[in-house]
Structures are given as structure tokens and as C-alpha cells.
């Protein structure tokens, strides 16, 4: 198994509910020297393609459909020939960003994507958005959580189509049950680990969204 994880940070904006914020987004590229998948396509196709290099892109996997995670997904798909995959429960958000360009296929709970000898298992982790998904790669000892789990707690749930109770349940039952040494690669900011975050669940519940 020769798969490894590459990373870029792109800068742009996030807009929802009539508000816009400046954001830096993580882009994760998982694969070997010949093929890869891209996790999220936020702001800058050139920056993502620089990480991909001359590898074949098998798929563009959207952890969720907020605009700062999918804004250049169709453009990246056209440039690479790779399909954009999204959980169908997030189509309502996707359509706000790309009303005339549907995603190419679905992500479903339990689905697996194999790349470079590593297997990514789709975990439906709703709460930040209805169709939010995390991608667990046991061979890499890593999970890619999008905006579901960060260093320091859950993703935001104060906006449309989000649910604090749902995100806590997703984290408790789908993410904190992974091996404690599992590295958490997030949609924004620094990595953490399951073991580092697990002791704080009750604090997050008490804090609320």
C-alpha cells in the first residue's frame, strides 16, 4: 500500500443565510504516485491541480455542499475528468451554489472508494449539514471530517440546514468510536486525533452550538 495524503490550503469566502465570511479551507488529496482522489474543492482549481500533479483523479469527494467546499468542484471535474460525488441530502445546499450543474453521483453511508491501495469508507455524519460525510481510511490511520469535527469541538450548527443534536450524535457514534490514534484531518485549521477530542464530548454538549 503506497497511498499517502497531500494537502493544500486555499483562501476565499463562505456565504450562507445572507452573510459572507473570509475562510481558509483545507484540501486533501489521497493516493499514490499514479492516482488520487480529492476531498473538497473550495476556491482555487490551480492550487488543487498543483497538488494532484500528473496523477489521474478518480473522484472529487465533497464532505458537504457549503459553497466554500464545492465552489470549484464542477470546474475541477471538467479539468480532470473526475466525477463529483456528494451525499444526496446535501443537494439542497449544492443547488444554491450550482443550480445548473448537478453532482455526478452520490456518496452513501458505508460506500467505499479505493485509491492507491487504501480504502476510504464513507461515514454519513449529519449535523453541520444534512448530508455531511466523513471519510475513514483505516490503512492510513486517518479520518477526513470536513466541518463535522475540528480540533476543539464540533463544526458550527447555527445556520440553515444544521442541527446541533445531530452533529453531537454523529461525532459520538461515528467518529469517537474510531481508534483513538486516528488522525483527524479537518476542513479548516489544524489536525487533531480521535483520542485528543474524545474526552471533551460532555464539555461540547454543555457549551451547545
Short mmCIF file of C-alpha atoms in Angstrom, two decimals:
data_model
loop_
_atom_site.label_atom_id
_atom_site.label_comp_id
_atom_site.label_asym_id
_atom_site.label_seq_id
_atom_site.Cartn_x
_atom_site.Cartn_y
_atom_site.Cartn_z
CA UNK A 1 0.00 0.00 0.00
CA UNK A 2 1.63 3.19 -1.21
CA UNK A 3 -1.16 5.69 -0.62
CA UNK A 4 -0.32 8.91 1.16
CA UNK A 5 -2.01 12.19 2.00
CA UNK A 6 -1.14 15.53 0.41
CA UNK A 7 -2.56 18.86 1.47
CA UNK A 8 -3.18 22.40 0.30
CA UNK A 9 -4.85 25.41 1.89
CA UNK A 10 -6.92 27.72 -0.29
CA UNK A 11 -8.48 31.04 0.66
CA UNK A 12 -11.82 32.53 -0.27
CA UNK A 13 -15.27 33.13 1.20
CA UNK A 14 -18.15 31.23 2.74
CA UNK A 15 -21.67 32.58 2.23
CA UNK A 16 -24.95 31.38 3.74
CA UNK A 17 -28.06 33.00 5.18
CA UNK A 18 -27.13 36.37 3.70
CA UNK A 19 -23.75 36.59 5.40
CA UNK A 20 -20.26 36.20 3.92
CA UNK A 21 -17.03 35.38 5.74
CA UNK A 22 -13.38 35.05 4.70
CA UNK A 23 -12.17 31.48 5.17
CA UNK A 24 -9.14 29.26 4.64
CA UNK A 25 -10.02 25.72 3.58
CA UNK A 26 -8.05 22.51 3.68
CA UNK A 27 -7.95 20.41 0.53
CA UNK A 28 -6.90 16.78 0.97
CA UNK A 29 -5.50 14.68 -1.87
CA UNK A 30 -5.23 10.97 -1.14
CA UNK A 31 -3.49 8.49 -3.42
CA UNK A 32 -0.23 7.08 -4.71
CA UNK A 33 2.04 8.32 -7.50
CA UNK A 34 -0.40 7.46 -10.30
CA UNK A 35 -3.94 8.02 -8.99
CA UNK A 36 -5.71 10.05 -6.33
CA UNK A 37 -8.98 11.40 -5.03
CA UNK A 38 -9.60 15.00 -4.00
CA UNK A 39 -11.54 15.75 -0.82
CA UNK A 40 -13.40 19.06 -1.28
CA UNK A 41 -12.86 21.69 -3.98
CA UNK A 42 -13.11 25.08 -2.27
CA UNK A 43 -11.73 28.11 -4.08
CA UNK A 44 -8.82 27.54 -6.46
CA UNK A 45 -8.56 24.89 -9.17
CA UNK A 46 -4.92 25.72 -9.95
CA UNK A 47 -3.87 25.19 -6.33
CA UNK A 48 -5.62 21.82 -6.23
CA UNK A 49 -4.15 20.70 -9.54
CA UNK A 50 -0.69 21.67 -8.31
CA UNK A 51 -1.07 19.10 -5.53
CA UNK A 52 -2.57 16.50 -7.86
CA UNK A 53 0.24 16.87 -10.40
CA UNK A 54 0.03 14.43 -13.30
CA UNK A 55 -1.93 11.82 -11.38
CA UNK A 56 -5.29 10.56 -12.56
CA UNK A 57 -8.09 11.88 -10.35
CA UNK A 58 -10.59 9.09 -9.68
CA UNK A 59 -13.18 11.25 -7.90
CA UNK A 60 -13.84 14.55 -6.19
CA UNK A 61 -15.42 13.72 -2.84
CA UNK A 62 -17.45 16.51 -1.24
CA UNK A 63 -17.68 16.26 2.53
CA UNK A 64 -20.67 18.60 2.26
CA UNK A 65 -22.08 21.22 -0.09
CA UNK A 66 -21.45 24.56 1.60
CA UNK A 67 -20.08 26.88 -1.06
CA UNK A 68 -16.60 27.04 0.45
CA UNK A 69 -16.23 23.28 -0.09
CA UNK A 70 -17.70 22.87 -3.58
CA UNK A 71 -17.34 26.21 -5.34
CA UNK A 72 -14.84 24.98 -7.95
CA UNK A 73 -15.94 21.32 -7.96
CA UNK A 74 -17.56 21.42 -11.43
CA UNK A 75 -14.56 23.29 -12.87
CA UNK A 76 -12.17 20.76 -11.32
CA UNK A 77 -14.30 17.93 -12.70
CA UNK A 78 -14.09 19.38 -16.19
CA UNK A 79 -10.33 19.83 -15.88
CA UNK A 80 -9.65 16.31 -14.62
CA UNK A 81 -12.50 14.21 -15.98
CA UNK A 82 -13.31 13.03 -12.45
CA UNK A 83 -16.86 12.76 -11.11
CA UNK A 84 -18.07 14.90 -8.22
CA UNK A 85 -19.71 12.75 -5.53
CA UNK A 86 -21.99 14.19 -2.83
CA UNK A 87 -24.44 12.80 -0.31
CA UNK A 88 -27.93 13.44 -1.75
CA UNK A 89 -29.19 15.01 1.49
CA UNK A 90 -26.93 17.99 0.73
CA UNK A 91 -28.37 18.59 -2.72
CA UNK A 92 -30.42 21.50 -1.33
CA UNK A 93 -27.17 23.30 -0.48
CA UNK A 94 -25.41 22.28 -3.69
CA UNK A 95 -28.24 23.74 -5.75
CA UNK A 96 -27.72 27.12 -4.09
CA UNK A 97 -24.16 27.14 -5.44
CA UNK A 98 -24.51 25.27 -8.74
CA UNK A 99 -28.19 25.34 -9.73
CA UNK A 100 -27.46 24.30 -13.32
CA UNK A 101 -24.76 21.69 -12.71
CA UNK A 102 -25.75 18.63 -10.65
CA UNK A 103 -23.15 16.46 -8.95
CA UNK A 104 -22.15 13.39 -10.94
CA UNK A 105 -23.01 10.79 -8.32
CA UNK A 106 -23.86 10.04 -4.72
CA UNK A 107 -21.90 9.36 -1.58
CA UNK A 108 -23.75 6.89 0.64
CA UNK A 109 -23.12 5.66 4.15
CA UNK A 110 -20.89 2.59 4.06
CA UNK A 111 -19.76 3.17 0.48
CA UNK A 112 -16.06 2.53 -0.14
CA UNK A 113 -13.65 4.22 -2.51
CA UNK A 114 -10.31 2.53 -3.18
CA UNK A 115 -7.31 4.56 -4.26
CA UNK A 116 -3.61 3.74 -4.23
CA UNK A 117 -4.27 0.59 -2.23
CA UNK A 118 -6.12 2.44 0.54
CA UNK A 119 -9.84 2.22 1.16
CA UNK A 120 -11.92 5.22 2.15
CA UNK A 121 -15.18 4.34 3.89
CA UNK A 122 -17.96 6.91 3.77
CA UNK A 123 -19.49 7.74 7.16
CA UNK A 124 -22.66 9.81 6.98
CA UNK A 125 -22.13 12.33 9.79
CA UNK A 126 -25.02 14.82 9.56
CA UNK A 127 -25.39 17.92 11.71
CA UNK A 128 -23.26 20.63 10.17
CA UNK A 129 -25.39 19.93 7.11
CA UNK A 130 -27.89 17.16 6.34
CA UNK A 131 -25.59 15.26 4.01
CA UNK A 132 -22.26 15.89 5.72
CA UNK A 133 -19.92 12.92 5.38
CA UNK A 134 -16.59 11.88 6.83
CA UNK A 135 -14.15 9.57 5.07
CA UNK A 136 -12.32 6.96 7.15
CA UNK A 137 -9.09 5.46 5.82
CA UNK A 138 -8.02 2.71 8.25
CA UNK A 139 -4.83 1.86 6.33
CA UNK A 140 -3.75 5.48 6.68
CA UNK A 141 -4.91 5.79 10.29
CA UNK A 142 -6.89 8.86 9.33
CA UNK A 143 -10.39 10.26 9.02
CA UNK A 144 -11.32 13.27 6.91
CA UNK A 145 -14.13 15.02 8.76
CA UNK A 146 -14.92 18.09 6.68
CA UNK A 147 -16.67 20.51 9.04
CA UNK A 148 -18.10 17.86 11.37
CA UNK A 149 -15.22 17.64 13.87
CA UNK A 150 -12.39 20.09 14.46
CA UNK A 151 -9.58 20.44 16.95
CA UNK A 152 -11.65 21.71 19.87
CA UNK A 153 -15.12 20.53 19.01
CA UNK A 154 -17.97 20.19 16.54
CA UNK A 155 -18.48 22.27 13.44
CA UNK A 156 -20.92 25.17 13.55
CA UNK A 157 -24.63 24.41 13.67
CA UNK A 158 -26.17 27.87 13.97
CA UNK A 159 -27.14 28.23 10.31
CA UNK A 160 -29.78 26.88 7.95
CA UNK A 161 -29.93 23.12 7.46
CA UNK A 162 -27.79 22.42 10.53
CA UNK A 163 -28.60 20.61 13.77
CA UNK A 164 -26.55 20.57 16.98
CA UNK A 165 -28.11 17.39 18.35
CA UNK A 166 -27.40 15.60 15.09
CA UNK A 167 -23.75 16.66 14.92
CA UNK A 168 -23.14 15.57 18.52
CA UNK A 169 -24.72 12.19 17.77
CA UNK A 170 -22.63 11.84 14.60
CA UNK A 171 -19.43 12.61 16.46
CA UNK A 172 -20.30 10.37 19.41
CA UNK A 173 -21.37 7.32 17.42
CA UNK A 174 -19.41 7.55 14.15
CA UNK A 175 -16.14 9.37 14.89
CA UNK A 176 -15.23 8.94 18.56
CA UNK A 177 -15.70 5.19 18.15
CA UNK A 178 -12.72 5.06 15.77
CA UNK A 179 -9.31 4.05 17.17
CA UNK A 180 -8.00 6.83 19.43
CA UNK A 181 -4.79 7.19 17.45
CA UNK A 182 -6.77 8.03 14.29
CA UNK A 183 -5.61 11.37 12.87
CA UNK A 184 -8.48 13.79 12.17
CA UNK A 185 -7.91 15.82 9.00
CA UNK A 186 -10.39 18.68 9.15
CA UNK A 187 -11.98 21.05 6.65
CA UNK A 188 -10.38 24.09 8.26
CA UNK A 189 -7.45 24.50 10.62
CA UNK A 190 -5.12 22.02 12.27
CA UNK A 191 -5.22 18.25 12.51
CA UNK A 192 -6.19 16.56 15.74
CA UNK A 193 -6.87 12.97 16.78
CA UNK A 194 -9.84 10.97 17.99
CA UNK A 195 -8.09 10.38 21.31
CA UNK A 196 -7.41 14.08 21.81
CA UNK A 197 -11.04 15.07 21.23
CA UNK A 198 -12.97 12.19 22.84
CA UNK A 199 -12.59 13.32 26.49
CA UNK A 200 -14.29 16.65 25.72
CA UNK A 201 -17.64 15.45 24.40
CA UNK A 202 -19.61 16.43 27.51
CA UNK A 203 -17.99 19.88 27.51
CA UNK A 204 -19.21 20.43 23.94
CA UNK A 205 -22.71 19.30 24.84
CA UNK A 206 -22.77 21.68 27.81
CA UNK A 207 -21.42 24.51 25.67
CA UNK A 208 -24.05 23.99 22.98
CA UNK A 209 -23.78 25.28 19.44
#
